Coordinates of C-alpha atoms and ligand atoms in Angstrom, one line a residue:
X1 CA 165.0 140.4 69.2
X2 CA 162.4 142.1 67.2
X3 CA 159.1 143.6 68.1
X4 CA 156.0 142.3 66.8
X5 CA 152.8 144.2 66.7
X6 CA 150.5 146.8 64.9
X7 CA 152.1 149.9 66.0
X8 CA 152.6 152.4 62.9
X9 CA 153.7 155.4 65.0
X10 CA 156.5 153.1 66.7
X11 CA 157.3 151.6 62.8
X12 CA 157.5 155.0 61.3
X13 CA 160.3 156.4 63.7
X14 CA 162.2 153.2 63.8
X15 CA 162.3 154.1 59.8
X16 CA 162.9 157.6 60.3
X17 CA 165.7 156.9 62.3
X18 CA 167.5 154.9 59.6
X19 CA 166.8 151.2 61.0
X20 CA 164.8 148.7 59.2
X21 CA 161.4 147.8 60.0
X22 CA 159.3 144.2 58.5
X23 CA 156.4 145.1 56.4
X24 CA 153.0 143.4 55.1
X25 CA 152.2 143.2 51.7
X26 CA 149.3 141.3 49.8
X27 CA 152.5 139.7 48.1
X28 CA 155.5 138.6 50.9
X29 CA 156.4 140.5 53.7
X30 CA 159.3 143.3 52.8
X31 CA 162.2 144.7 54.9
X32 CA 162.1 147.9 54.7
X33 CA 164.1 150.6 55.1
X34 CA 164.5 154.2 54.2
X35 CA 165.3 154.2 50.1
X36 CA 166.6 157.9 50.2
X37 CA 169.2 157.3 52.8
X38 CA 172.3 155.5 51.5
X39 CA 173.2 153.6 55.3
X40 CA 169.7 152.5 55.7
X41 CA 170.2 150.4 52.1
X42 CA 173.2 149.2 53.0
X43 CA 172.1 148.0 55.6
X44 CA 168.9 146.1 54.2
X45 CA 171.6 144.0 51.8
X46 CA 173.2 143.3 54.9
X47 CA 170.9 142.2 56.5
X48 CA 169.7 140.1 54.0
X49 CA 173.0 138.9 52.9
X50 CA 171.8 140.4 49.1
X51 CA 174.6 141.0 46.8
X52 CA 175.1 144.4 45.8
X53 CA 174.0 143.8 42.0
X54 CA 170.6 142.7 42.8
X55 CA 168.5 146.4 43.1
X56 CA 166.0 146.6 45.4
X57 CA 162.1 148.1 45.0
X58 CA 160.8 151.3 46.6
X59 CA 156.9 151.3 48.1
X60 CA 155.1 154.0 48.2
X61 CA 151.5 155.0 48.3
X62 CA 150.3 157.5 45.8
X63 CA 150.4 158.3 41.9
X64 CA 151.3 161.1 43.0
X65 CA 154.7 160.5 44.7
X66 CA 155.8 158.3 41.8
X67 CA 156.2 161.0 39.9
X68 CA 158.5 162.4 42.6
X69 CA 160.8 159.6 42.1
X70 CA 160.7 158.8 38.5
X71 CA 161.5 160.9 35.0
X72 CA 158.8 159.6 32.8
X73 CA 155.4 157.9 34.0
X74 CA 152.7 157.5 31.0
X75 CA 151.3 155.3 28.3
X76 CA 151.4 152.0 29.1
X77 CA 152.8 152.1 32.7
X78 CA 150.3 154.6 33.8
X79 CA 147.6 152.8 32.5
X80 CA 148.6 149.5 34.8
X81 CA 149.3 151.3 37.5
X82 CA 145.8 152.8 37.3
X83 CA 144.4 149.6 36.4
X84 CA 146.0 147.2 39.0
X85 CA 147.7 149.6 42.1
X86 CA 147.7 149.4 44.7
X87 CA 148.3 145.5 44.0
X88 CA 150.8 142.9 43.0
X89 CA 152.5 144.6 40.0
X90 CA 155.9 146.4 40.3
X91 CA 157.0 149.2 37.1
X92 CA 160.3 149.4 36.3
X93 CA 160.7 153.5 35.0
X94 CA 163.3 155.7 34.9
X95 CA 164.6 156.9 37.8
X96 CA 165.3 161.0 39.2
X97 CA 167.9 161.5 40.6
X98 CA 166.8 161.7 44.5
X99 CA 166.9 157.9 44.1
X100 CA 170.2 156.6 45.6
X101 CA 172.1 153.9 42.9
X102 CA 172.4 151.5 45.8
X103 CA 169.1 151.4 45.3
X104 CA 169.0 150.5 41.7
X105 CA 172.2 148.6 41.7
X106 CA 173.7 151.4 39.0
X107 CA 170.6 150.8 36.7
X108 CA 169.2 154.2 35.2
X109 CA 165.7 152.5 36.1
X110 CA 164.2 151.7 39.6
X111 CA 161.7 149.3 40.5
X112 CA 158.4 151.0 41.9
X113 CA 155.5 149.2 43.6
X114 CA 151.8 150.6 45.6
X115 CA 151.5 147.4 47.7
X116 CA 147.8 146.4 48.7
X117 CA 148.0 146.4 52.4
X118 CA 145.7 148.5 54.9
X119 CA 148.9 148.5 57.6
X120 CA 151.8 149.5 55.0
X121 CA 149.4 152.0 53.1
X122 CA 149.4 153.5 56.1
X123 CA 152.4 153.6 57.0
X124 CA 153.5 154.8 53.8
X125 CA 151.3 157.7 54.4
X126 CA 152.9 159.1 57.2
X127 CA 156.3 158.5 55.7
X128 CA 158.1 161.2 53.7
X129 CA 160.3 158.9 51.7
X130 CA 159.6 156.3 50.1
X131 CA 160.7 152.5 51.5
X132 CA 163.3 150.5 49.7
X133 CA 162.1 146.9 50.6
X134 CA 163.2 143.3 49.1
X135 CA 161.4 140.0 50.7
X136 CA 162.2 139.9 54.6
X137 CA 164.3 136.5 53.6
X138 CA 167.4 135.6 53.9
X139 CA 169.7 135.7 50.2
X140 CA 168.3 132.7 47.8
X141 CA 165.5 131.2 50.8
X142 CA 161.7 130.9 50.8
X143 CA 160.2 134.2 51.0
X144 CA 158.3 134.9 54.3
X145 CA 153.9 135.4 54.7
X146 CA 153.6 136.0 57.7
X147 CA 155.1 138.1 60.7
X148 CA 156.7 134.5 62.4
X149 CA 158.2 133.1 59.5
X150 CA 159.8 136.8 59.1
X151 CA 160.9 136.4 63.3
X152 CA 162.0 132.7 62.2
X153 CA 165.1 134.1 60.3
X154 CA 165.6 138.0 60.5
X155 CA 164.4 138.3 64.0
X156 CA 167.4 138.9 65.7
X157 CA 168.4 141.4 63.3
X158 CA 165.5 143.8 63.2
X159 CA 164.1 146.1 65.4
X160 CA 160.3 145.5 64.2
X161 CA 157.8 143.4 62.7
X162 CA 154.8 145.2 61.7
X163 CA 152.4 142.2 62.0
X164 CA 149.2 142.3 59.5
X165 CA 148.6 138.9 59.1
X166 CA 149.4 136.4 56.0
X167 CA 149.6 137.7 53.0
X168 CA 146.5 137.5 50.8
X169 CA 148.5 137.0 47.0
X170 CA 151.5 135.0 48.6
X171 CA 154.0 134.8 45.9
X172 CA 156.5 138.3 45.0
X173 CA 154.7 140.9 42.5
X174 CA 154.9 140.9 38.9
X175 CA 157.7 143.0 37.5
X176 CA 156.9 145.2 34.7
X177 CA 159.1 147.0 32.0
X178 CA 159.3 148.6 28.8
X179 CA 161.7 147.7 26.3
X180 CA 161.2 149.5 23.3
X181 CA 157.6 150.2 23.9
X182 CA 157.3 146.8 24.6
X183 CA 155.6 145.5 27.9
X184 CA 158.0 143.0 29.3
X185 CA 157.8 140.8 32.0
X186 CA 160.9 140.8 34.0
X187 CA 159.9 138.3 36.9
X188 CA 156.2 136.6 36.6
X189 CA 154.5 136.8 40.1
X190 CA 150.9 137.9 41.8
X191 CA 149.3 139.4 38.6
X192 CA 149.0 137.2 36.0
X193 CA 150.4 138.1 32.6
X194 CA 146.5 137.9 31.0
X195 CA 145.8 140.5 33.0
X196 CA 148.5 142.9 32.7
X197 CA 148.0 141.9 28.6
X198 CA 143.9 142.6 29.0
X199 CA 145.5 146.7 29.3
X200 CA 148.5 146.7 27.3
X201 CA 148.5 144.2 24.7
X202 CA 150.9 141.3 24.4
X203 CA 153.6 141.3 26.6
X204 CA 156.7 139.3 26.3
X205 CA 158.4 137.4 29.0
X206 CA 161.8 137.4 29.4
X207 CA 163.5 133.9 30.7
X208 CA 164.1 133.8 34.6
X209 CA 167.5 133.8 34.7
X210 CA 167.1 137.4 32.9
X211 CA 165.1 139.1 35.7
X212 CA 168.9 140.2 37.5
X213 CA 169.7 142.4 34.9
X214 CA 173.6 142.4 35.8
X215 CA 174.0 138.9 36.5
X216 CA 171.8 136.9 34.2
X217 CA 172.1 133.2 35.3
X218 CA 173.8 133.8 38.6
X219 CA 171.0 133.1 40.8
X220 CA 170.0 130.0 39.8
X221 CA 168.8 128.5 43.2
X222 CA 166.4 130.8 44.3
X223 CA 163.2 130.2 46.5
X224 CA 165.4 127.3 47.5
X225 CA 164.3 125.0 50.6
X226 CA 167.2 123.4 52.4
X227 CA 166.4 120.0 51.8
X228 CA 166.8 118.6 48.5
X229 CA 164.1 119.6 45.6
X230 CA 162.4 118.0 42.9
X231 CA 159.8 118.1 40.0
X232 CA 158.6 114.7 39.6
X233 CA 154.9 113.8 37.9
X234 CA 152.2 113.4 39.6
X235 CA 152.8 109.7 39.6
X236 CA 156.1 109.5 41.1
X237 CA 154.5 112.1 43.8
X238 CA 152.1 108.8 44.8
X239 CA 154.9 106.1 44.7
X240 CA 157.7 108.5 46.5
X241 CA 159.4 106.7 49.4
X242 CA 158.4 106.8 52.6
X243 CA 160.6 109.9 54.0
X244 CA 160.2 112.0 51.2
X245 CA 157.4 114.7 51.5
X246 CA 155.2 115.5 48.8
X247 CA 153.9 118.9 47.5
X248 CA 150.6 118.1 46.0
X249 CA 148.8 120.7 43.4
X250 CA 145.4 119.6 44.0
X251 CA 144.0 116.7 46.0
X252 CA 145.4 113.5 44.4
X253 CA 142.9 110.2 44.2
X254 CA 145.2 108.5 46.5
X255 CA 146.7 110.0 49.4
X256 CA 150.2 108.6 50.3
X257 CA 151.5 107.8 53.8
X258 CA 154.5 110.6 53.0
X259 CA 154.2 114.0 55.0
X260 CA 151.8 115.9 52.3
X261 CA 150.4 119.0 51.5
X262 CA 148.2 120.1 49.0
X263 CA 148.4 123.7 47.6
X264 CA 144.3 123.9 46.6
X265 CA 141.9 121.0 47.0
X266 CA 139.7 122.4 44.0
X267 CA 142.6 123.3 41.5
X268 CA 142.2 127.0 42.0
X269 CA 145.4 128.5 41.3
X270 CA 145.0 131.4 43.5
X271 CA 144.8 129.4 46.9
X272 CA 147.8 127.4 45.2
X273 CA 150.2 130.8 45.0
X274 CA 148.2 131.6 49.0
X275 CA 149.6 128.3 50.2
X276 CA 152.5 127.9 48.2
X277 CA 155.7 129.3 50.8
X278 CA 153.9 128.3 54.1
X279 CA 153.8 124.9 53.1
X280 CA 157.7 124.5 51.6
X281 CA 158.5 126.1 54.7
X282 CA 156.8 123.3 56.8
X283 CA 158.2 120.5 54.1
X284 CA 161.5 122.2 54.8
X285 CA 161.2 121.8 58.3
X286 CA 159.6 118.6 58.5
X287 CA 161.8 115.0 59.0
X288 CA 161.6 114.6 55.0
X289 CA 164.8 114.1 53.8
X290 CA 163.5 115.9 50.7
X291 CA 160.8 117.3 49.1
X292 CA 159.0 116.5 45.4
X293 CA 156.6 118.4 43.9
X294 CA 154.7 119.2 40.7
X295 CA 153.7 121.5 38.6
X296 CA 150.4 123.4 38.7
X297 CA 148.2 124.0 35.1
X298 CA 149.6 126.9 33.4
X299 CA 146.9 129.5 33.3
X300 CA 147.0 132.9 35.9
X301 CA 149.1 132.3 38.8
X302 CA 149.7 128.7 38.1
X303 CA 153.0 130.2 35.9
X304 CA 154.1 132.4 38.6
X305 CA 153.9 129.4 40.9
X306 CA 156.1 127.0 38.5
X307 CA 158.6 129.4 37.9
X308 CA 159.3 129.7 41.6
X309 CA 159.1 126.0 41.4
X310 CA 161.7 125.3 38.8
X311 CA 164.0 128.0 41.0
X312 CA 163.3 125.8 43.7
X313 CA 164.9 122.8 42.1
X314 CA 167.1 125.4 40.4
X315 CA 166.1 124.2 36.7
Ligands
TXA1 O1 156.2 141.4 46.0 C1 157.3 142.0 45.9 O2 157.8 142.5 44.9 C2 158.1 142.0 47.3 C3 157.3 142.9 48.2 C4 158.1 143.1 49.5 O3 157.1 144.1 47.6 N1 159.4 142.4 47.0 C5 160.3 141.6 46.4 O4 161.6 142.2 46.4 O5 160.1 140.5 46.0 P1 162.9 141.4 46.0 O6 164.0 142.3 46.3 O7 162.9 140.1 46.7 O8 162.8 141.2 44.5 C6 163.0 142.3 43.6 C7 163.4 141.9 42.2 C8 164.8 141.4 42.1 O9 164.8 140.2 41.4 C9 165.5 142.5 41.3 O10 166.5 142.0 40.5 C10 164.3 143.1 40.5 O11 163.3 143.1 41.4 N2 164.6 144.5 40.2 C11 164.7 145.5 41.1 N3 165.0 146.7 40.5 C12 165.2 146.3 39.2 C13 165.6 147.1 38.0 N4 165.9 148.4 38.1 N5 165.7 146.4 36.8 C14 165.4 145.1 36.8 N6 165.0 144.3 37.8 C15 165.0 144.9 39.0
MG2 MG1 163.2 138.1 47.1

């Protein structure tokens, strides 16, 4: 059974030793492992039950090492990784290479992220690699915010759980590349796509099914509860039968008698994305035979939040 606590010293050498180790992040929780040694990979798809062709991000805390692990890092990447790291926002650049390709699933470009969190920063810091580290979910489920829904399902397969709490963003970063000097939006996630356009222009978003470059339309469940999923209106949500349970966006006018939750009382997108994989996981595990939801308005997060949605229903 895993560990759960605060200790960094205890997480770093747990790393350095080739296991895997849990991690906070302002996004999801990752597992992590060491990304320069090959076993240590392998060993977080294992774990995971991750195909091989889906590559994997590195974390890491400075500017500064980027550059250790990556060709090319200027223009437009530079310029959102100064305006938004560390945060929710993960660069797709081309890779030295130090980088193993069971990292990058073969790709000549690996996925980079600083992740906003005062634990991992500083575990990063006393690292001297870099940590590969996907959500701490099993293949195709709910990504986990918080250390217990992390012990829920990969407890008994990890050695640590570096406990810091729920994560503040709640949804997976926004991935970031550049195809033909155009910003393009591989996977939408915690940064909205106004922002990242605020620095570099328009960017253009590529469909979901796209953001597995190898296997395009392959993982079409994704983010998927157990029970059975759907995206009704908010009018079918208020006339669903009694043992289905409801995912509310905002507070509806009538409450039903279903098992409920409601992603923000006020509308505010943010808290939506906060709330968002804590409450599927307790619809998941409630007596519901099956879960509805709707959609949220499409401005900032709100897309983000559909998209994982529609993956959810596998639309
Ligand atoms: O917020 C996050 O990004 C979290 C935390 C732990 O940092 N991590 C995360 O990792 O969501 P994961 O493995 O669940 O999702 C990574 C996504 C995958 O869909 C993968 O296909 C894509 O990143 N990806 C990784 N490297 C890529 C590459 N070289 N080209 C295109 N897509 C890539
Ligand atoms: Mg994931």
């Amino acid at each position: 059974m895993a560990t759960i606590g605060k200790d960094i010293q205890a997480a770093a050498q747990i790393l350095a030793d080739g296991q895997l180790v849990a991690i906070p992040t302002e996004t999801v929780y990752g597992l992590g492992g060491n990304a320069l040694n090959r076993a240590s990979v392998l060993s977080i798809f294992e774990t995971k039950n991750r195909p091989a062709f889906d590559p994997l991000i590195i974390h890491t805390d400075s500017l500064e090492k980027v550059g250790h692990f990556v060709t090319k890092f200027d223009g437009m990447a530079k310029a959102l990784a100064e305006a938004f790291w560390p945060g929710p926002l993960t660069l797709l650049l081309p890779k030295r290479d130090i980088i193993p390709d069971i990292v990058t699933s073969g790709l000549d470009m690996v996925a980079v992220r600083i992740p906003d969190h005062a634990l991992t920063l500083e575990l990063l810091g006393t690292l001297d690699f870099p940590l590969a580290a996907p959500s701490a979910n099993p293949f195709g489920y709910i990504s986990p915010v918080s250390a217990a829904h992390v012990d829920a399902q990969l407890g008994d397969k990890i050695a640590y759980i570096l406990d810091g709490g729920e994560c503040n963003v709640g949804i997976e970063s926004t991935i970031v590349g550049f195809v033909e000097d155009v910003p393009t939006i591989y996977r939408l996630g915690g940064l909205a796509v106004e922002d990242i356009e605020a620095v570099v222009g328009k960017a253009n978003v590529l469909p979901h099914s796209t953001s597995n470059p190898q296997a395009p339309g392959m993982l079409k469940s994704h983010y998927a509860p157990r029970k059975p999923f759907f995206i009704k209106s908010a009018d079918e949500l208020l006339h669903a039968p009694a043992d289905v349970a409801v995912l509310f966006f905002t507070k509806p006018e009538a409450l039903s008698t279903n098992i409920t939750r409601v992603l923000s009382d006020t509308g505010d997108v943010r808290e939506a994305a906060h709330n968002l994989f804590t409450y599927l996981r307790e619809l998941d595990t409630s007596d519901a035979s099956e879960i509805w939801a709707e959609y949220t308005p499409v401005n900032g997060l709100g897309v983000a939040i559909n998209d994982r949605l529609k993956r959810a229903a596998a639309l």
